[in-house]
CSV table of C-alpha atoms and ligand atoms in Angstrom, one decimal:
chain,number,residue,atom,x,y,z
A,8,UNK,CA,0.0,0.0,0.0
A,9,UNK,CA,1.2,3.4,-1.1
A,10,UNK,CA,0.3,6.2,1.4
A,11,UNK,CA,0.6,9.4,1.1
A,12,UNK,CA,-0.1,11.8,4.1
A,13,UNK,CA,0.1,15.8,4.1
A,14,UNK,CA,2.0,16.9,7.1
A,15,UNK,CA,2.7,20.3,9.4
A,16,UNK,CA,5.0,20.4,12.1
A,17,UNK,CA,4.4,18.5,15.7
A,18,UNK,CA,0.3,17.3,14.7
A,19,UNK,CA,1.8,15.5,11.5
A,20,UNK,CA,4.8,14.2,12.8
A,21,UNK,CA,3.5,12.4,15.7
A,22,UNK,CA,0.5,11.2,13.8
A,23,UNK,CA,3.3,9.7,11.3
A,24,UNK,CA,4.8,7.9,14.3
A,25,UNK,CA,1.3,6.0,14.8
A,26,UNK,CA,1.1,5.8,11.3
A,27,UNK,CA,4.8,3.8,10.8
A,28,UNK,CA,3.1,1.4,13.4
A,29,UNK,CA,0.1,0.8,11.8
A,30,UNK,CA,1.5,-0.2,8.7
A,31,UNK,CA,2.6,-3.4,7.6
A,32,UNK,CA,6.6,-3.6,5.8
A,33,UNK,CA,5.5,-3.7,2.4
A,34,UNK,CA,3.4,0.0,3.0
A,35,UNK,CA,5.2,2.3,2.6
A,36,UNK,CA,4.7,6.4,3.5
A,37,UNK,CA,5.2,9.3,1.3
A,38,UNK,CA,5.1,12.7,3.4
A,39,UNK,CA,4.1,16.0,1.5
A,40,UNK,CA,5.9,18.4,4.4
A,41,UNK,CA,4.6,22.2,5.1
A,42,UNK,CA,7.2,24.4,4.3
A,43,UNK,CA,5.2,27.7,4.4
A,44,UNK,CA,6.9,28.2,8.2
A,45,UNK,CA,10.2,28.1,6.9
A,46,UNK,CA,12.1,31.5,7.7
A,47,UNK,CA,15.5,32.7,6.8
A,48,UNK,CA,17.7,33.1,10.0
A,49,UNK,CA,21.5,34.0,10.5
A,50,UNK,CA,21.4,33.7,6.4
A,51,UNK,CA,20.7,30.2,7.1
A,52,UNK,CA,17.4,28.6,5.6
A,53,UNK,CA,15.4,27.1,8.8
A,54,UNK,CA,12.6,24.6,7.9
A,55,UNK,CA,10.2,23.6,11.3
A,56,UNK,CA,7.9,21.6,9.9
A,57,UNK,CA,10.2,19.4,7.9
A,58,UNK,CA,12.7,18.8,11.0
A,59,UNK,CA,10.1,18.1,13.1
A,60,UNK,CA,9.2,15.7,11.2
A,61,UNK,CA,12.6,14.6,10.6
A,62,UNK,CA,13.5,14.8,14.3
A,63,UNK,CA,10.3,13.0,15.6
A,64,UNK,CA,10.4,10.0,13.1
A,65,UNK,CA,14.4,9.7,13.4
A,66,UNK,CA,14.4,9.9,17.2
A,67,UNK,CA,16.3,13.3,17.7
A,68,UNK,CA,13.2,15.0,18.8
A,69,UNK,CA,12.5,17.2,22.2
A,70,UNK,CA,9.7,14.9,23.7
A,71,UNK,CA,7.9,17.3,25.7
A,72,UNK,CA,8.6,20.9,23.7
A,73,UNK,CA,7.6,18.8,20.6
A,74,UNK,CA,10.2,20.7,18.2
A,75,UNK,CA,14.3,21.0,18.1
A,76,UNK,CA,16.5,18.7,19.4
A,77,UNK,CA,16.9,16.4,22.1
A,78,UNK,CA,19.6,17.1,24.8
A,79,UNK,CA,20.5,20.8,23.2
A,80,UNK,CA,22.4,23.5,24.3
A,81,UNK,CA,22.5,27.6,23.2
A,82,UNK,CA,25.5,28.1,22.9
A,83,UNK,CA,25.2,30.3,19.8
A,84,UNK,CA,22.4,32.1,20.9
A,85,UNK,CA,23.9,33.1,24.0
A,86,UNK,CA,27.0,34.6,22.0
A,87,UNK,CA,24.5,35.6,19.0
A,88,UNK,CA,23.3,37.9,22.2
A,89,UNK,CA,26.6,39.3,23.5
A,90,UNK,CA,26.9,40.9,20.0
A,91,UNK,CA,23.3,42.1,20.5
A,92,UNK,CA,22.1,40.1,17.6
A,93,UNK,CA,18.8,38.4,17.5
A,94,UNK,CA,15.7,37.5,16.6
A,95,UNK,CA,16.2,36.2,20.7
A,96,UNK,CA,12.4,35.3,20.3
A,97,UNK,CA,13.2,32.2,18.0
A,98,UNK,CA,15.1,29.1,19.7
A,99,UNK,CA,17.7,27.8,17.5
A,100,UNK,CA,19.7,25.5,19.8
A,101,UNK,CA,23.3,24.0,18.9
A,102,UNK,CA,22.6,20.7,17.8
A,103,UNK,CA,19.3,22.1,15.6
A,104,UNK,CA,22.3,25.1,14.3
A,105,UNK,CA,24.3,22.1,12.2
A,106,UNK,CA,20.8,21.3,10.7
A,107,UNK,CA,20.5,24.6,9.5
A,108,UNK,CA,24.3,25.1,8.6
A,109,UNK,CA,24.2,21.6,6.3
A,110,UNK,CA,21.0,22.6,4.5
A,111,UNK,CA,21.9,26.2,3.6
A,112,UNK,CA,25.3,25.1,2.9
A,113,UNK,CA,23.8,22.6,0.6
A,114,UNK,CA,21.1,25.0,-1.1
A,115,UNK,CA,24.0,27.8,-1.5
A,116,UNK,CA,26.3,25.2,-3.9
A,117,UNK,CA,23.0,24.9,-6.3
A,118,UNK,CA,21.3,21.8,-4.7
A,119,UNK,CA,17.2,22.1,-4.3
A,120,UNK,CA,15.7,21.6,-1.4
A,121,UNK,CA,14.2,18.5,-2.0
A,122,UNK,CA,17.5,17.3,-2.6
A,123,UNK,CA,18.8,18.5,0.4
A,124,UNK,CA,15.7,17.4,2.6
A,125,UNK,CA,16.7,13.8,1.1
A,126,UNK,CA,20.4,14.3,2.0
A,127,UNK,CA,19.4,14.7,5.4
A,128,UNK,CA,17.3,12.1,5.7
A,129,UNK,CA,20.4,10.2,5.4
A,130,UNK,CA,21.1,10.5,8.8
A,131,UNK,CA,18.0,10.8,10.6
A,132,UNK,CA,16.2,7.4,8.5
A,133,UNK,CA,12.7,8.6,9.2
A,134,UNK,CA,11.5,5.4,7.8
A,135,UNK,CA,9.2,7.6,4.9
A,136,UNK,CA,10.2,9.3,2.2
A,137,UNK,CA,9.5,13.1,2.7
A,138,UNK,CA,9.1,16.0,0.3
A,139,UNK,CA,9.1,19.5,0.7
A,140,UNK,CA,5.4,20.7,-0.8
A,141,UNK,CA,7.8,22.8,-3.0
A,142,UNK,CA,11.1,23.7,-3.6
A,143,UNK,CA,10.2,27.2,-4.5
A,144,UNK,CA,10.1,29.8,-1.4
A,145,UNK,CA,6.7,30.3,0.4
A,146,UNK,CA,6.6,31.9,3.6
A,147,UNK,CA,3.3,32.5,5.0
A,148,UNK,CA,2.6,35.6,6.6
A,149,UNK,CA,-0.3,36.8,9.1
A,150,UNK,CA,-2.6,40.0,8.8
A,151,UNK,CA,-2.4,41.7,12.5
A,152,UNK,CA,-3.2,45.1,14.2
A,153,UNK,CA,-1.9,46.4,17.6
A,154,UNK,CA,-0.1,49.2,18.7
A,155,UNK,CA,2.5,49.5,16.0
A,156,UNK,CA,-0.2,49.9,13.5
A,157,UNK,CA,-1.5,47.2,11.0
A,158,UNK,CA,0.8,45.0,9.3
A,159,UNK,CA,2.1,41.9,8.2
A,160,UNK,CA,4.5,39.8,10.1
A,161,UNK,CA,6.1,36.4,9.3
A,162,UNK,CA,4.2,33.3,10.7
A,163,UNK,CA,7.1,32.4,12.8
A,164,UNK,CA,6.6,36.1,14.9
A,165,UNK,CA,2.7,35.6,14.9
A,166,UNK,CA,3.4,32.4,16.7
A,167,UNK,CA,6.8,32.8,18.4
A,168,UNK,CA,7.1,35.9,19.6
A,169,UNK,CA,3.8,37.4,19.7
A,170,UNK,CA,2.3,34.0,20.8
A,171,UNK,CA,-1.1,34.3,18.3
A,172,UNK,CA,-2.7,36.8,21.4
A,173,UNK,CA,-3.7,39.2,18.8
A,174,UNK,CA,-5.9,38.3,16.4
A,175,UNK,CA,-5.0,37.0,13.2
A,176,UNK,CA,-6.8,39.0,10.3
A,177,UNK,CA,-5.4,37.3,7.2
A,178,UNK,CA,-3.2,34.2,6.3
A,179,UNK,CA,-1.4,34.8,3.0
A,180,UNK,CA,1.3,32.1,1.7
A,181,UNK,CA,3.7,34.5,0.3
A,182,UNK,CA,4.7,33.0,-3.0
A,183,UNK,CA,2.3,30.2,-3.0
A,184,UNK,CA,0.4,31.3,-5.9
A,185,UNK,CA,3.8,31.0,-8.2
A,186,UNK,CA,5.4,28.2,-6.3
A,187,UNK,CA,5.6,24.7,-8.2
A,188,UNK,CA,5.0,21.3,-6.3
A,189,UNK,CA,7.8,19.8,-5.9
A,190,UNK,CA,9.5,16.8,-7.9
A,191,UNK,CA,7.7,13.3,-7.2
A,192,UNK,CA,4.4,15.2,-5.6
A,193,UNK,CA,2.1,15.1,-7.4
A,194,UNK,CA,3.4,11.8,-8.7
A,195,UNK,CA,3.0,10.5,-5.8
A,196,UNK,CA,-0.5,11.5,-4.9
A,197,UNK,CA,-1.3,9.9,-8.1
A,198,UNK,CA,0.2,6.9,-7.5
A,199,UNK,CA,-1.4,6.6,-4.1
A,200,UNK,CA,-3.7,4.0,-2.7
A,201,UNK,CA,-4.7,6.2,0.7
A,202,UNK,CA,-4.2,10.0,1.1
A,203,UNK,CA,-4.3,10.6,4.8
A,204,UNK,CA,-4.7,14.6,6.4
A,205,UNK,CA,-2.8,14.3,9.4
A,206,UNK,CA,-4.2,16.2,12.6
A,207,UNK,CA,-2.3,19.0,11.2
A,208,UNK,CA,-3.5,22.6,11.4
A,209,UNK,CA,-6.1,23.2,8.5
A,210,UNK,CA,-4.9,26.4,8.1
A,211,UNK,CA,-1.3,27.2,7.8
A,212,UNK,CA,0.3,23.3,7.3
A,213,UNK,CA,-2.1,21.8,5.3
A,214,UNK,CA,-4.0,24.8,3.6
A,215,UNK,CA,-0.8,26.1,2.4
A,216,UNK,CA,0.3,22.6,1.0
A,217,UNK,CA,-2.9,22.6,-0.7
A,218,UNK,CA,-2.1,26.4,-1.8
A,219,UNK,CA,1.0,25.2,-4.0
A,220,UNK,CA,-1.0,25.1,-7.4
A,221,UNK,CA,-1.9,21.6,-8.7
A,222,UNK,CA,-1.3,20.2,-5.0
A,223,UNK,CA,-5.5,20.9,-4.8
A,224,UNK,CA,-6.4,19.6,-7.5
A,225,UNK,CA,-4.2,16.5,-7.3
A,226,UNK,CA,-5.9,15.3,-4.3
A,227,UNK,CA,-9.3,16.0,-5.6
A,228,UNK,CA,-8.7,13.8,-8.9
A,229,UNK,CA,-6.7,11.2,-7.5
A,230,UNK,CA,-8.1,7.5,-7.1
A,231,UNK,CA,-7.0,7.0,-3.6
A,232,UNK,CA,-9.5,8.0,-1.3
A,233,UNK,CA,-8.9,11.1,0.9
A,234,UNK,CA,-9.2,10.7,5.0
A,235,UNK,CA,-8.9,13.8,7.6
A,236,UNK,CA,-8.3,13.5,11.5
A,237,UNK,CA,-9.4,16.5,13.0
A,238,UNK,CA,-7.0,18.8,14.7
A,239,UNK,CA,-10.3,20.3,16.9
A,240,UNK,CA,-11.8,18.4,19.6
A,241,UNK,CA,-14.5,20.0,21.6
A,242,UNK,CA,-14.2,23.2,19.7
A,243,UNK,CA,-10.8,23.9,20.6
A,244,UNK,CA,-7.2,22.7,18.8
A,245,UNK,CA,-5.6,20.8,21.1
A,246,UNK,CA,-2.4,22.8,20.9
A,247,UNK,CA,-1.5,25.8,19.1
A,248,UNK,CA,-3.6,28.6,17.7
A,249,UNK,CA,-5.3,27.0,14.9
A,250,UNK,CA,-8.8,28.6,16.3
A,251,UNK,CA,-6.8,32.1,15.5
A,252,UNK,CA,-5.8,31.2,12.4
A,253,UNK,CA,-9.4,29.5,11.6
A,254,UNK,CA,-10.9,32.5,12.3
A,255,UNK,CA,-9.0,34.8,9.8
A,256,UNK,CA,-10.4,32.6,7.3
A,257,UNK,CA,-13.8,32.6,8.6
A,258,UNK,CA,-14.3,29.4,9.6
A,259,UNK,CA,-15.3,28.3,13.1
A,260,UNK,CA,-12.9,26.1,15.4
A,261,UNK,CA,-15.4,23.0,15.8
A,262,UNK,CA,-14.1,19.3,13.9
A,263,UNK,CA,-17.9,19.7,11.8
A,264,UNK,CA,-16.5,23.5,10.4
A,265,UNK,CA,-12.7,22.3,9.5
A,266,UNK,CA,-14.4,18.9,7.6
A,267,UNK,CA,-16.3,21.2,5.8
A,268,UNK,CA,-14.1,24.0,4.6
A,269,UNK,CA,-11.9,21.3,3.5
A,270,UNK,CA,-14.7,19.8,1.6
A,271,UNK,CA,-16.1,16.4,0.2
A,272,UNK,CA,-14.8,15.4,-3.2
A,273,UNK,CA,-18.2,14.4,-3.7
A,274,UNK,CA,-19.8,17.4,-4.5
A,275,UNK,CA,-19.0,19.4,-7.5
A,276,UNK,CA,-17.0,23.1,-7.4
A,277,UNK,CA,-19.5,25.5,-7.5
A,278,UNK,CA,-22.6,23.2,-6.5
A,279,UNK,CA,-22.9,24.8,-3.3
A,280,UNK,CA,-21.0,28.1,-2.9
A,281,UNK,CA,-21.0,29.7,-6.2
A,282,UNK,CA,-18.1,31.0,-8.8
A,283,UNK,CA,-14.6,30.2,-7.2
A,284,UNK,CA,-15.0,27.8,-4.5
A,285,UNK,CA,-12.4,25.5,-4.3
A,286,UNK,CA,-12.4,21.8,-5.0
A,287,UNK,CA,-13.4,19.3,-2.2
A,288,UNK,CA,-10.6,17.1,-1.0
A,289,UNK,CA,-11.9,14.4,1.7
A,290,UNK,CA,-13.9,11.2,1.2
A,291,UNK,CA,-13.9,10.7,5.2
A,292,UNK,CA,-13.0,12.4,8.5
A,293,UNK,CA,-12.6,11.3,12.0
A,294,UNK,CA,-13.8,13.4,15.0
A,295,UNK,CA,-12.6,12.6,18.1
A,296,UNK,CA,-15.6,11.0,21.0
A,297,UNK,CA,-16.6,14.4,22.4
A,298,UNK,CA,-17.5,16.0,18.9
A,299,UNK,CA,-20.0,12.6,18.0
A,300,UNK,CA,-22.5,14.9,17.9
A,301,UNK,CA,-21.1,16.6,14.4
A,302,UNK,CA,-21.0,13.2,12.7
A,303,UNK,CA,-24.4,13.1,11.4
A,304,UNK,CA,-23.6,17.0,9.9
A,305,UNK,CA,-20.2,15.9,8.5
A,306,UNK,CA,-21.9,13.2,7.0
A,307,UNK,CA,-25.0,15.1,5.5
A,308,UNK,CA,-22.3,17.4,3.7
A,309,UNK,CA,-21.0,13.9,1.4
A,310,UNK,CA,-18.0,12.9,4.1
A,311,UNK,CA,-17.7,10.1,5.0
A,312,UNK,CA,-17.3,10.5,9.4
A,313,UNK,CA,-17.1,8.1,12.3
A,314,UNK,CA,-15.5,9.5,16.0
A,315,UNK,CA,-13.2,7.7,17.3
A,316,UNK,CA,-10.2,8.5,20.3
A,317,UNK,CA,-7.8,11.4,19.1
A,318,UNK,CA,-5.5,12.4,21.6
A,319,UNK,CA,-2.3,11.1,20.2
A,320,UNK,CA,-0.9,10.4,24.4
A,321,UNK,CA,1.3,8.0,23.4
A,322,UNK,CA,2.3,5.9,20.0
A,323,UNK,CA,0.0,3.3,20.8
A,324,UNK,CA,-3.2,5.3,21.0
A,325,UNK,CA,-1.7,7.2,17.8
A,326,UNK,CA,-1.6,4.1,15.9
A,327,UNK,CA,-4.8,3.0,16.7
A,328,UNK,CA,-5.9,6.6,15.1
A,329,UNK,CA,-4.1,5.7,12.2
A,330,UNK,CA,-5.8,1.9,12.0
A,331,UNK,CA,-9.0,3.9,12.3
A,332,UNK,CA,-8.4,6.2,9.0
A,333,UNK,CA,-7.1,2.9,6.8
A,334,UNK,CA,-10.0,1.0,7.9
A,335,UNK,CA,-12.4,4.5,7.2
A,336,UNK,CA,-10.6,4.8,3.6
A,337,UNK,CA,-11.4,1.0,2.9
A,338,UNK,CA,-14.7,1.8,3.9
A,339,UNK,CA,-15.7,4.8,1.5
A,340,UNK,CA,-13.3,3.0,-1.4
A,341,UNK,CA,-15.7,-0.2,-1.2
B,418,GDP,P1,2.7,22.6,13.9
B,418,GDP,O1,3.2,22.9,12.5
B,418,GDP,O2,3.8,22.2,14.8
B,418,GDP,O3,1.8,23.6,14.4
B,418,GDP,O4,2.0,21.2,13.7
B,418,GDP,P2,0.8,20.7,12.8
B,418,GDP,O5,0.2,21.8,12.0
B,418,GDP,O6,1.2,19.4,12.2
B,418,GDP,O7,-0.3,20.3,13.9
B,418,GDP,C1,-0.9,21.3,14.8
B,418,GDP,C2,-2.2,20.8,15.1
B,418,GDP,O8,-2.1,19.5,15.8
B,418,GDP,C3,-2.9,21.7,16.1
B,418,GDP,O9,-4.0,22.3,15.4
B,418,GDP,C4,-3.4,20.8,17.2
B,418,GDP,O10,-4.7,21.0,17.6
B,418,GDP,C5,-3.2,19.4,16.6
B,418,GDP,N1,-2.9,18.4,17.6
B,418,GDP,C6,-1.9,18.4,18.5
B,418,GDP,N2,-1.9,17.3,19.3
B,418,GDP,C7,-3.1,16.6,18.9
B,418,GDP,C8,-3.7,15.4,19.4
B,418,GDP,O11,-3.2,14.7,20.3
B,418,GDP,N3,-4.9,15.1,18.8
B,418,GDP,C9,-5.4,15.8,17.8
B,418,GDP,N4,-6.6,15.4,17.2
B,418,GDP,N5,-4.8,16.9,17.3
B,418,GDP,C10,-3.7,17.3,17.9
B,419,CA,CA1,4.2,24.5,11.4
């Protein structure tokens, strides 16, 4: 079984860690990584979403902060500081430094950065092949207004430094609309037999994947069928600030809104919401217990939906989530 699974940062990579359980050793995973975090420090080219998926599924991760390195030290950033040079608001430890020092090394003597993300990979043997959603730039950027007037800051200060408090007024993935998937994507989402949406935020990990154009249309034409796990439980994300980010794009934080924005492959651009909407990508979603209630909605809207356990505590209950999206995907293919 090929499966192919759209990822963000610390939702997608620990899902994949269930996932890798799940499977049996013929399957094997293809990850379509976020990259629309990814922000230029030091002159050095950091990507979150794809180390922490890197980190996670090759062991090196921080457990319990969920991103950067196991064991680090900050060195650097503590002599960055003596020379009064920042952003101090962004943790870039030692060990997480060589990442970043390899990769821009790599990208700066001509090599893309799928090629590089492969290179890496080398070392950390994540046990899946991942992709960068592009190798062209995107950086998402957030609307905001506070006292310094309105403006737009980079993701990584919305979320960093300014910890999502004010509100988020508009998501744009800077470069999306001229960015090109990158090689073997939308190959392999063709090729695939399951497309699985992570718990990742809807928003900025897997809505900007699905902003690279084709990427969207891909997963609405391909053969596999498409299955969600919702990132909301009980009308709240269960980390992060994807009800902020939600709500810049008009869409309520509840498992029954996300399922719906995304929207069923079933029903046909324009059936329901006029000129422009955007092609539905899922055949079935899973709610967690508590949202059981939204099934029968989710389901009246052409999604397949059953609710089932989400807290990812441990790998364990993480691979049962990801039994419970194969067996939904068999399910809606039959
Ligand atoms: P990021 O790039 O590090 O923000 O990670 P992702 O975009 O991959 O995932 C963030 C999303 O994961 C957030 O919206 C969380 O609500 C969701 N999330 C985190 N832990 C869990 C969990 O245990 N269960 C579920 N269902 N969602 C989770
Ligand atoms: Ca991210």
């Amino acid at each position: 079984m090929r499966i192919v699974a759209l990822a963000g940062g610390i939702g997608g990579a620990r899902f994949l860690r269930g996932l890798r359980e799940a499977i049996g050793p013929e399957d094997e995973i293809t990850v379509i990584g976020n990259t629309g975090d990814d922000i230029h420090l030091y002159g050095l080219k950091v990507c979150p979403d794809l180390d922490t998926v890197m980190y996670t599924l090759g062991g090196g991760i921080h457990e319990e902060q969920g991103w950067g390195r196991t064991d680090e030290t900050w060195s650097i950033k503590a002599e960055m500081k003596e020379y009064g040079v920042g952003p101090e608001w962004f943790g870039l430890g030692d060990r997480d430094f060589a990442t970043h020092l390899v990769r821009s090394q790599m990208l700066t003597a001509g090599y893309t950065l799928s090629q590089v993300t492969e290179a890496l990979c080398v070392r950390w043997q994540p046990g899946v092949r991942l992709l960068p959603m592009s190798d062209d730039r995107v950086e998402t950027h957030v609307k905001i207004t506070d006292e310094a007037g309105t403006r737009a800051v980079h993701f990584q200060e919305y979320w960093v430094r300014l910890h999502a408090e004010v509100d988020a007024e508009a998501v744009i993935p800077v470069g999306a609309d001229t960015a090109k998937p990158a090689p073997g994507v939308l190959e392999a989402i063709a090729a695939a037999d399951v497309i699985l949406f992570p718990p990742s935020n809807p928003v900025v990990s897997i809505g900007t994947i699905l902003a690279v154009p084709g990427i969207r249309a891909a997963v609405a034409a391909a053969s596999a069928p498409v299955i969600g796990l919702s990132p909301i439980i009980g009308g709240a994300p269960v980390r992060g600030m994807a009800d902020k980010v939600l709500a810049a794009v008009g869409v309520e934080a509840t498992a029954e809104a996300v399922a719906l924005d995304y929207g069923s492959r079933a029903a046909r651009p324009g059936s329901t919401g006029g000129a422009g909407r955007r092609e539905g990508v899922l055949d079935g979603w899973l709610v967690d217990t508590a949202d059981e209630a939204a099934v029968a909605a989710v389901e009246a809207a052409g999604i397949a939906c059953r609710a089932v356990p989400l807290l990812m505590t441990d790998v364990a209950a993480t691979a049962d989530m990801a039994r419970a999206a194969l067996a939904l995907a068999e399910q809606v293919r039959a």
